[in-house]
């Protein structure tokens, strides 16, 4: 209610209404006075015509005396009626004021009495033959004319008084309007323009982040309330801006610390993933730097034993002594701190336990101790979760690499055993049967000619076994100039180029890391066996090896321009083609052997590679620690992040 009483808008509206009301009253008064003054000029004219009419009556009466005719008498009577008509005309009576005691009313009644009692009777006696008294008529006429002049004067004064009243009212309303306008302008200047200017200055200063300016407006109107509100807003904005700057500076420091911590973890990942099997030596320096950056510690890592279902302490920073499980007494990564922390043994410490897991596989736990008076922020918790994930990935990779190395070793042994079984073992079995046959022949004292045939077969078998053994040794002792199949094929083609006496063309177009070691051995053995057949049987002058990858299949072709084959069957006592087809079946492909259109032989092997990844999918640890099969395919699963 108080605000309404002191409202600036209400005052401005009141001023406008007052100005409008005075203008309206002035217009109404002007119209009223103008309407009241209507007919004043006509009344003055009528009053003036009475004077002329009087002289006309006197003149007509004198003519009648000189020549008393009916026409002259009629003229006198007509002028008398005209005088009476003008004296009683509405144009004259309407100009009289409403008040009966007004001087105009008295003068009008006097004029009527003088006409009716003085002049009119004299004129009537004269035209009736009573004679004309010139002196009396002159006196009566002068009196009537004087009354008419007084009447005209009063009418003029009455009209002038109305005009003066109208002027006075106009001046009064103009003065009142000027006073109201002056008051309104003063109010607007001091209560509207000034506060608005201060509010604009406050807004400009606030836009330039200067929240110290205040309007200091007093009063109870809208702008004063708005100014006080803006002052409060500026004060709150100053406090909020200062708080935001402080928070931004803290966030900046925290982000810089997080960036340094991420850089430490990134640099430490190289040691974790490339530092061998010593997790303590590779992770301890990184954990110690993270403790300094994040103001936590000590940090302890324990891993689950997949066989005994227990936790084994692996790593602890700020350790007072060497761990019992330590395998390298030359490493001092855990013993570099001269003042070991024992925060976990006091009531001032609080432990954050983080799971070290990959997918659903729980690998261990990470204990992070910190003072109770310094609770961990969300960013620090996220960094520690990332650290736990990084350690989990490193431990998981280390375990999977060890398992893969075991699988690789077992696969390599299986490959060697299969190669020995498919080549040398069969030849030795054949030789054993020939020796048993020779023993029976000797027991029966068979002729030397029969035994000579057996000796020839033994000699041929021994040569074949020796050749196969030499091929196997050459294959297994092959030194690769670079990783992959292409390097081994280049060495093989150079070897057979020297043995054949002409260069063996080689064209390899295979993506890197396409084949696993088992597939590379099979492809290399097929190529070597085919080139060996070219050397022994083809009598060729040109040979080429082409390997390409098209439509998700590997195409291996060995061609020559030799004598060719009568058919695609294997020669007697030669197991090369049989072993090559067996290798093709092992790879899940097919091998074709045939003559080239231009002469010679073409051996082609086509199969789909089944690339074995380094890390295989493992839902749960297998009983007894049995490694997964070598042909399982999976990616590294992401570790679960625990909120701690």
PDB file of C-alpha atoms in Angstrom, residues 69-275:
ATOM      1  CA  UNK A  69     -52.425  62.044 -44.735  1.00  0.00           C
ATOM      2  CA  UNK A  70     -53.399  58.490 -44.167  1.00  0.00           C
ATOM      3  CA  UNK A  71     -50.129  57.287 -45.659  1.00  0.00           C
ATOM      4  CA  UNK A  72     -48.098  59.360 -43.269  1.00  0.00           C
ATOM      5  CA  UNK A  73     -50.156  58.191 -40.349  1.00  0.00           C
ATOM      6  CA  UNK A  74     -49.744  54.605 -41.428  1.00  0.00           C
ATOM      7  CA  UNK A  75     -46.048  55.184 -41.675  1.00  0.00           C
ATOM      8  CA  UNK A  76     -45.944  56.510 -38.105  1.00  0.00           C
ATOM      9  CA  UNK A  77     -47.962  53.577 -36.794  1.00  0.00           C
ATOM     10  CA  UNK A  78     -45.764  51.135 -38.692  1.00  0.00           C
ATOM     11  CA  UNK A  79     -42.633  52.646 -37.167  1.00  0.00           C
ATOM     12  CA  UNK A  80     -44.199  52.454 -33.686  1.00  0.00           C
ATOM     13  CA  UNK A  81     -45.018  48.782 -34.157  1.00  0.00           C
ATOM     14  CA  UNK A  82     -41.500  48.213 -35.458  1.00  0.00           C
ATOM     15  CA  UNK A  83     -40.071  49.910 -32.340  1.00  0.00           C
ATOM     16  CA  UNK A  84     -42.217  47.805 -30.031  1.00  0.00           C
ATOM     17  CA  UNK A  85     -41.324  44.680 -31.967  1.00  0.00           C
ATOM     18  CA  UNK A  86     -37.610  45.400 -31.722  1.00  0.00           C
ATOM     19  CA  UNK A  87     -37.905  46.305 -28.072  1.00  0.00           C
ATOM     20  CA  UNK A  88     -39.548  42.940 -27.337  1.00  0.00           C
ATOM     21  CA  UNK A  89     -37.504  40.907 -29.847  1.00  0.00           C
ATOM     22  CA  UNK A  90     -35.860  37.689 -28.534  1.00  0.00           C
ATOM     23  CA  UNK A  91     -32.477  38.865 -29.865  1.00  0.00           C
ATOM     24  CA  UNK A  92     -32.570  41.588 -27.236  1.00  0.00           C
ATOM     25  CA  UNK A  93     -34.258  39.756 -24.390  1.00  0.00           C
ATOM     26  CA  UNK A  94     -31.955  36.693 -24.661  1.00  0.00           C
ATOM     27  CA  UNK A  95     -28.935  38.955 -24.106  1.00  0.00           C
ATOM     28  CA  UNK A  96     -30.318  39.977 -20.732  1.00  0.00           C
ATOM     29  CA  UNK A  97     -28.807  38.182 -17.707  1.00  0.00           C
ATOM     30  CA  UNK A  98     -30.857  35.680 -15.820  1.00  0.00           C
ATOM     31  CA  UNK A  99     -30.766  37.682 -12.605  1.00  0.00           C
ATOM     32  CA  UNK A 100     -33.758  40.047 -12.400  1.00  0.00           C
ATOM     33  CA  UNK A 101     -31.865  42.575 -10.295  1.00  0.00           C
ATOM     34  CA  UNK A 102     -29.156  42.970 -12.908  1.00  0.00           C
ATOM     35  CA  UNK A 103     -28.632  46.544 -14.172  1.00  0.00           C
ATOM     36  CA  UNK A 104     -29.472  45.464 -17.713  1.00  0.00           C
ATOM     37  CA  UNK A 105     -32.873  44.251 -16.559  1.00  0.00           C
ATOM     38  CA  UNK A 106     -33.469  47.541 -14.751  1.00  0.00           C
ATOM     39  CA  UNK A 107     -32.316  49.551 -17.760  1.00  0.00           C
ATOM     40  CA  UNK A 108     -34.529  47.452 -20.040  1.00  0.00           C
ATOM     41  CA  UNK A 109     -37.560  47.982 -17.817  1.00  0.00           C
ATOM     42  CA  UNK A 110     -36.781  51.716 -17.657  1.00  0.00           C
ATOM     43  CA  UNK A 111     -36.584  51.817 -21.445  1.00  0.00           C
ATOM     44  CA  UNK A 112     -39.911  50.030 -21.692  1.00  0.00           C
ATOM     45  CA  UNK A 113     -41.560  52.447 -19.197  1.00  0.00           C
ATOM     46  CA  UNK A 114     -40.185  55.503 -21.007  1.00  0.00           C
ATOM     47  CA  UNK A 115     -41.556  54.189 -24.290  1.00  0.00           C
ATOM     48  CA  UNK A 116     -44.848  53.047 -22.975  1.00  0.00           C
ATOM     49  CA  UNK A 117     -45.446  55.988 -20.587  1.00  0.00           C
ATOM     50  CA  UNK A 118     -43.756  58.897 -22.351  1.00  0.00           C
ATOM     51  CA  UNK A 119     -43.007  58.638 -26.031  1.00  0.00           C
ATOM     52  CA  UNK A 120     -45.715  56.223 -27.177  1.00  0.00           C
ATOM     53  CA  UNK A 121     -48.596  58.327 -25.636  1.00  0.00           C
ATOM     54  CA  UNK A 122     -47.257  61.531 -27.141  1.00  0.00           C
ATOM     55  CA  UNK A 123     -47.027  59.977 -30.585  1.00  0.00           C
ATOM     56  CA  UNK A 124     -50.519  58.508 -30.216  1.00  0.00           C
ATOM     57  CA  UNK A 125     -52.019  61.943 -29.268  1.00  0.00           C
ATOM     58  CA  UNK A 126     -50.188  63.589 -32.138  1.00  0.00           C
ATOM     59  CA  UNK A 127     -51.565  61.223 -34.782  1.00  0.00           C
ATOM     60  CA  UNK A 128     -54.956  61.388 -33.106  1.00  0.00           C
ATOM     61  CA  UNK A 129     -55.095  65.190 -33.736  1.00  0.00           C
ATOM     62  CA  UNK A 130     -54.172  66.384 -30.300  1.00  0.00           C
ATOM     63  CA  UNK A 131     -51.284  68.446 -31.567  1.00  0.00           C
ATOM     64  CA  UNK A 132     -47.554  67.932 -31.371  1.00  0.00           C
ATOM     65  CA  UNK A 133     -45.659  69.467 -28.478  1.00  0.00           C
ATOM     66  CA  UNK A 134     -42.243  69.850 -29.920  1.00  0.00           C
ATOM     67  CA  UNK A 135     -40.415  70.741 -26.727  1.00  0.00           C
ATOM     68  CA  UNK A 136     -41.949  67.928 -24.698  1.00  0.00           C
ATOM     69  CA  UNK A 137     -41.333  65.484 -27.558  1.00  0.00           C
ATOM     70  CA  UNK A 138     -37.708  66.586 -27.760  1.00  0.00           C
ATOM     71  CA  UNK A 139     -37.192  66.029 -24.039  1.00  0.00           C
ATOM     72  CA  UNK A 140     -38.899  62.662 -24.155  1.00  0.00           C
ATOM     73  CA  UNK A 141     -36.862  61.731 -27.206  1.00  0.00           C
ATOM     74  CA  UNK A 142     -33.595  62.748 -25.518  1.00  0.00           C
ATOM     75  CA  UNK A 143     -34.492  60.720 -22.471  1.00  0.00           C
ATOM     76  CA  UNK A 144     -35.386  57.675 -24.577  1.00  0.00           C
ATOM     77  CA  UNK A 145     -32.218  58.013 -26.615  1.00  0.00           C
ATOM     78  CA  UNK A 146     -30.231  58.300 -23.384  1.00  0.00           C
ATOM     79  CA  UNK A 147     -31.888  55.150 -22.054  1.00  0.00           C
ATOM     80  CA  UNK A 148     -31.112  53.361 -25.329  1.00  0.00           C
ATOM     81  CA  UNK A 149     -27.476  54.526 -25.156  1.00  0.00           C
ATOM     82  CA  UNK A 150     -27.265  53.367 -21.568  1.00  0.00           C
ATOM     83  CA  UNK A 151     -28.783  50.037 -22.642  1.00  0.00           C
ATOM     84  CA  UNK A 152     -26.232  49.666 -25.440  1.00  0.00           C
ATOM     85  CA  UNK A 153     -23.416  50.572 -23.058  1.00  0.00           C
ATOM     86  CA  UNK A 154     -24.570  48.004 -20.536  1.00  0.00           C
ATOM     87  CA  UNK A 155     -24.808  45.363 -23.251  1.00  0.00           C
ATOM     88  CA  UNK A 156     -21.296  46.175 -24.390  1.00  0.00           C
ATOM     89  CA  UNK A 157     -20.034  46.033 -20.805  1.00  0.00           C
ATOM     90  CA  UNK A 158     -21.773  42.719 -20.255  1.00  0.00           C
ATOM     91  CA  UNK A 159     -20.162  41.267 -23.372  1.00  0.00           C
ATOM     92  CA  UNK A 160     -16.777  42.667 -22.427  1.00  0.00           C
ATOM     93  CA  UNK A 161     -17.083  41.220 -18.911  1.00  0.00           C
ATOM     94  CA  UNK A 162     -17.693  37.775 -20.414  1.00  0.00           C
ATOM     95  CA  UNK A 163     -14.613  38.144 -22.586  1.00  0.00           C
ATOM     96  CA  UNK A 164     -12.562  39.295 -19.597  1.00  0.00           C
ATOM     97  CA  UNK A 165     -13.876  36.374 -17.561  1.00  0.00           C
ATOM     98  CA  UNK A 166     -12.888  33.979 -20.347  1.00  0.00           C
ATOM     99  CA  UNK A 167      -9.396  35.514 -20.534  1.00  0.00           C
ATOM    100  CA  UNK A 168      -8.989  35.322 -16.786  1.00  0.00           C
ATOM    101  CA  UNK A 169     -10.057  31.677 -16.761  1.00  0.00           C
ATOM    102  CA  UNK A 170      -7.668  30.876 -19.621  1.00  0.00           C
ATOM    103  CA  UNK A 171      -4.808  32.566 -17.791  1.00  0.00           C
ATOM    104  CA  UNK A 172      -5.745  30.738 -14.571  1.00  0.00           C
ATOM    105  CA  UNK A 173      -5.869  27.317 -16.238  1.00  0.00           C
ATOM    106  CA  UNK A 174      -2.657  28.053 -18.121  1.00  0.00           C
ATOM    107  CA  UNK A 175      -0.932  28.979 -14.880  1.00  0.00           C
ATOM    108  CA  UNK A 176      -2.284  25.847 -13.159  1.00  0.00           C
ATOM    109  CA  UNK A 177      -1.170  23.695 -16.099  1.00  0.00           C
ATOM    110  CA  UNK A 178       2.288  25.259 -16.011  1.00  0.00           C
ATOM    111  CA  UNK A 179       2.530  24.564 -12.267  1.00  0.00           C
ATOM    112  CA  UNK A 180       1.466  20.930 -12.729  1.00  0.00           C
ATOM    113  CA  UNK A 181       3.895  20.496 -15.655  1.00  0.00           C
ATOM    114  CA  UNK A 182       6.715  22.035 -13.625  1.00  0.00           C
ATOM    115  CA  UNK A 183       5.982  19.729 -10.707  1.00  0.00           C
ATOM    116  CA  UNK A 184       5.793  16.724 -13.048  1.00  0.00           C
ATOM    117  CA  UNK A 185       9.049  17.651 -14.777  1.00  0.00           C
ATOM    118  CA  UNK A 186      10.782  18.111 -11.433  1.00  0.00           C
ATOM    119  CA  UNK A 187       9.451  14.764 -10.267  1.00  0.00           C
ATOM    120  CA  UNK A 188      10.503  13.064 -13.504  1.00  0.00           C
ATOM    121  CA  UNK A 189      13.952  14.660 -13.432  1.00  0.00           C
ATOM    122  CA  UNK A 190      14.728  13.760  -9.840  1.00  0.00           C
ATOM    123  CA  UNK A 191      12.798  10.518  -9.498  1.00  0.00           C
ATOM    124  CA  UNK A 192      12.965   9.048 -13.028  1.00  0.00           C
ATOM    125  CA  UNK A 193      15.801  10.448 -15.140  1.00  0.00           C
ATOM    126  CA  UNK A 194      18.389  10.479 -12.353  1.00  0.00           C
ATOM    127  CA  UNK A 195      17.655   6.944 -11.085  1.00  0.00           C
ATOM    128  CA  UNK A 196      17.508   5.621 -14.641  1.00  0.00           C
ATOM    129  CA  UNK A 197      20.914   7.151 -15.345  1.00  0.00           C
ATOM    130  CA  UNK A 198      22.317   5.505 -12.230  1.00  0.00           C
ATOM    131  CA  UNK A 199      20.762   2.179 -13.213  1.00  0.00           C
ATOM    132  CA  UNK A 200      22.326   2.486 -16.682  1.00  0.00           C
ATOM    133  CA  UNK A 201      25.713   3.216 -15.115  1.00  0.00           C
ATOM    134  CA  UNK A 202      25.268   0.193 -12.844  1.00  0.00           C
ATOM    135  CA  UNK A 203      24.389  -2.006 -15.834  1.00  0.00           C
ATOM    136  CA  UNK A 204      27.405  -0.691 -17.805  1.00  0.00           C
ATOM    137  CA  UNK A 205      29.746  -1.303 -14.877  1.00  0.00           C
ATOM    138  CA  UNK A 206      28.290  -4.784 -14.337  1.00  0.00           C
ATOM    139  CA  UNK A 207      28.824  -5.550 -18.038  1.00  0.00           C
ATOM    140  CA  UNK A 208      32.507  -4.650 -17.517  1.00  0.00           C
ATOM    141  CA  UNK A 209      32.645  -7.019 -14.492  1.00  0.00           C
ATOM    142  CA  UNK A 210      32.827  -4.128 -12.030  1.00  0.00           C
ATOM    143  CA  UNK A 211      30.336  -5.093  -9.344  1.00  0.00           C
ATOM    144  CA  UNK A 212      31.436  -2.428  -6.818  1.00  0.00           C
ATOM    145  CA  UNK A 213      29.225   0.391  -8.118  1.00  0.00           C
ATOM    146  CA  UNK A 214      26.004   1.096  -6.155  1.00  0.00           C
ATOM    147  CA  UNK A 215      23.058   3.343  -7.018  1.00  0.00           C
ATOM    148  CA  UNK A 216      22.200   4.111  -3.347  1.00  0.00           C
ATOM    149  CA  UNK A 217      18.671   5.140  -4.353  1.00  0.00           C
ATOM    150  CA  UNK A 218      16.291   6.160  -1.582  1.00  0.00           C
ATOM    151  CA  UNK A 219      12.548   6.393  -1.588  1.00  0.00           C
ATOM    152  CA  UNK A 220       9.613   4.096  -1.953  1.00  0.00           C
ATOM    153  CA  UNK A 221       8.840   4.294  -5.670  1.00  0.00           C
ATOM    154  CA  UNK A 222       9.472   1.659  -8.299  1.00  0.00           C
ATOM    155  CA  UNK A 223      12.884   2.899  -9.445  1.00  0.00           C
ATOM    156  CA  UNK A 224      14.131   3.177  -5.876  1.00  0.00           C
ATOM    157  CA  UNK A 225      13.003  -0.394  -5.244  1.00  0.00           C
ATOM    158  CA  UNK A 226      14.591  -1.441  -8.552  1.00  0.00           C
ATOM    159  CA  UNK A 227      17.817   0.353  -7.628  1.00  0.00           C
ATOM    160  CA  UNK A 228      17.996  -1.355  -4.239  1.00  0.00           C
ATOM    161  CA  UNK A 229      17.272  -4.668  -5.947  1.00  0.00           C
ATOM    162  CA  UNK A 230      20.041  -4.022  -8.496  1.00  0.00           C
ATOM    163  CA  UNK A 231      22.415  -3.075  -5.683  1.00  0.00           C
ATOM    164  CA  UNK A 232      21.628  -6.381  -3.982  1.00  0.00           C
ATOM    165  CA  UNK A 233      22.052  -8.226  -7.286  1.00  0.00           C
ATOM    166  CA  UNK A 234      25.397  -6.509  -7.884  1.00  0.00           C
ATOM    167  CA  UNK A 235      26.537  -7.494  -4.422  1.00  0.00           C
ATOM    168  CA  UNK A 236      25.426 -11.082  -4.952  1.00  0.00           C
ATOM    169  CA  UNK A 237      27.029 -11.123  -8.401  1.00  0.00           C
ATOM    170  CA  UNK A 238      30.269  -9.836  -6.930  1.00  0.00           C
ATOM    171  CA  UNK A 239      30.207 -12.599  -4.331  1.00  0.00           C
ATOM    172  CA  UNK A 240      29.218 -15.218  -6.927  1.00  0.00           C
ATOM    173  CA  UNK A 241      31.846 -14.016  -9.384  1.00  0.00           C
ATOM    174  CA  UNK A 242      34.513 -14.106  -6.704  1.00  0.00           C
ATOM    175  CA  UNK A 243      33.373 -17.594  -5.741  1.00  0.00           C
ATOM    176  CA  UNK A 244      33.384 -18.684  -9.399  1.00  0.00           C
ATOM    177  CA  UNK A 245      36.878 -17.275  -9.868  1.00  0.00           C
ATOM    178  CA  UNK A 246      38.019 -19.133  -6.806  1.00  0.00           C
ATOM    179  CA  UNK A 247      36.353 -22.320  -8.018  1.00  0.00           C
ATOM    180  CA  UNK A 248      37.816 -21.809 -11.506  1.00  0.00           C
ATOM    181  CA  UNK A 249      41.275 -21.370 -10.018  1.00  0.00           C
ATOM    182  CA  UNK A 250      40.776 -24.521  -7.936  1.00  0.00           C
ATOM    183  CA  UNK A 251      39.499 -26.365 -10.985  1.00  0.00           C
ATOM    184  CA  UNK A 252      42.480 -25.117 -12.965  1.00  0.00           C
ATOM    185  CA  UNK A 253      44.872 -26.375 -10.315  1.00  0.00           C
ATOM    186  CA  UNK A 254      42.938 -29.640 -10.142  1.00  0.00           C
ATOM    187  CA  UNK A 255      42.969 -30.009 -13.936  1.00  0.00           C
ATOM    188  CA  UNK A 256      46.689 -29.299 -14.066  1.00  0.00           C
ATOM    189  CA  UNK A 257      47.212 -31.892 -11.374  1.00  0.00           C
ATOM    190  CA  UNK A 258      44.970 -34.352 -13.223  1.00  0.00           C
ATOM    191  CA  UNK A 259      46.851 -33.698 -16.480  1.00  0.00           C
ATOM    192  CA  UNK A 260      50.162 -34.312 -14.747  1.00  0.00           C
ATOM    193  CA  UNK A 261      48.736 -37.455 -13.176  1.00  0.00           C
ATOM    194  CA  UNK A 262      47.449 -38.646 -16.568  1.00  0.00           C
ATOM    195  CA  UNK A 263      50.861 -37.924 -18.074  1.00  0.00           C
ATOM    196  CA  UNK A 264      52.507 -39.932 -15.280  1.00  0.00           C
ATOM    197  CA  UNK A 265      50.075 -42.797 -15.901  1.00  0.00           C
ATOM    198  CA  UNK A 266      50.690 -42.573 -19.652  1.00  0.00           C
ATOM    199  CA  UNK A 267      54.454 -42.653 -19.177  1.00  0.00           C
ATOM    200  CA  UNK A 268      54.084 -45.419 -16.629  1.00  0.00           C
ATOM    201  CA  UNK A 269      52.015 -47.501 -19.032  1.00  0.00           C
ATOM    202  CA  UNK A 270      55.104 -47.969 -21.198  1.00  0.00           C
ATOM    203  CA  UNK A 271      56.942 -49.508 -18.259  1.00  0.00           C
ATOM    204  CA  UNK A 272      53.869 -51.539 -17.273  1.00  0.00           C
ATOM    205  CA  UNK A 273      53.298 -53.008 -20.732  1.00  0.00           C
ATOM    206  CA  UNK A 274      56.936 -53.263 -21.762  1.00  0.00           C
ATOM    207  CA  UNK A 275      58.824 -53.857 -18.542  1.00  0.00           C
TER     208      UNK A 275
END
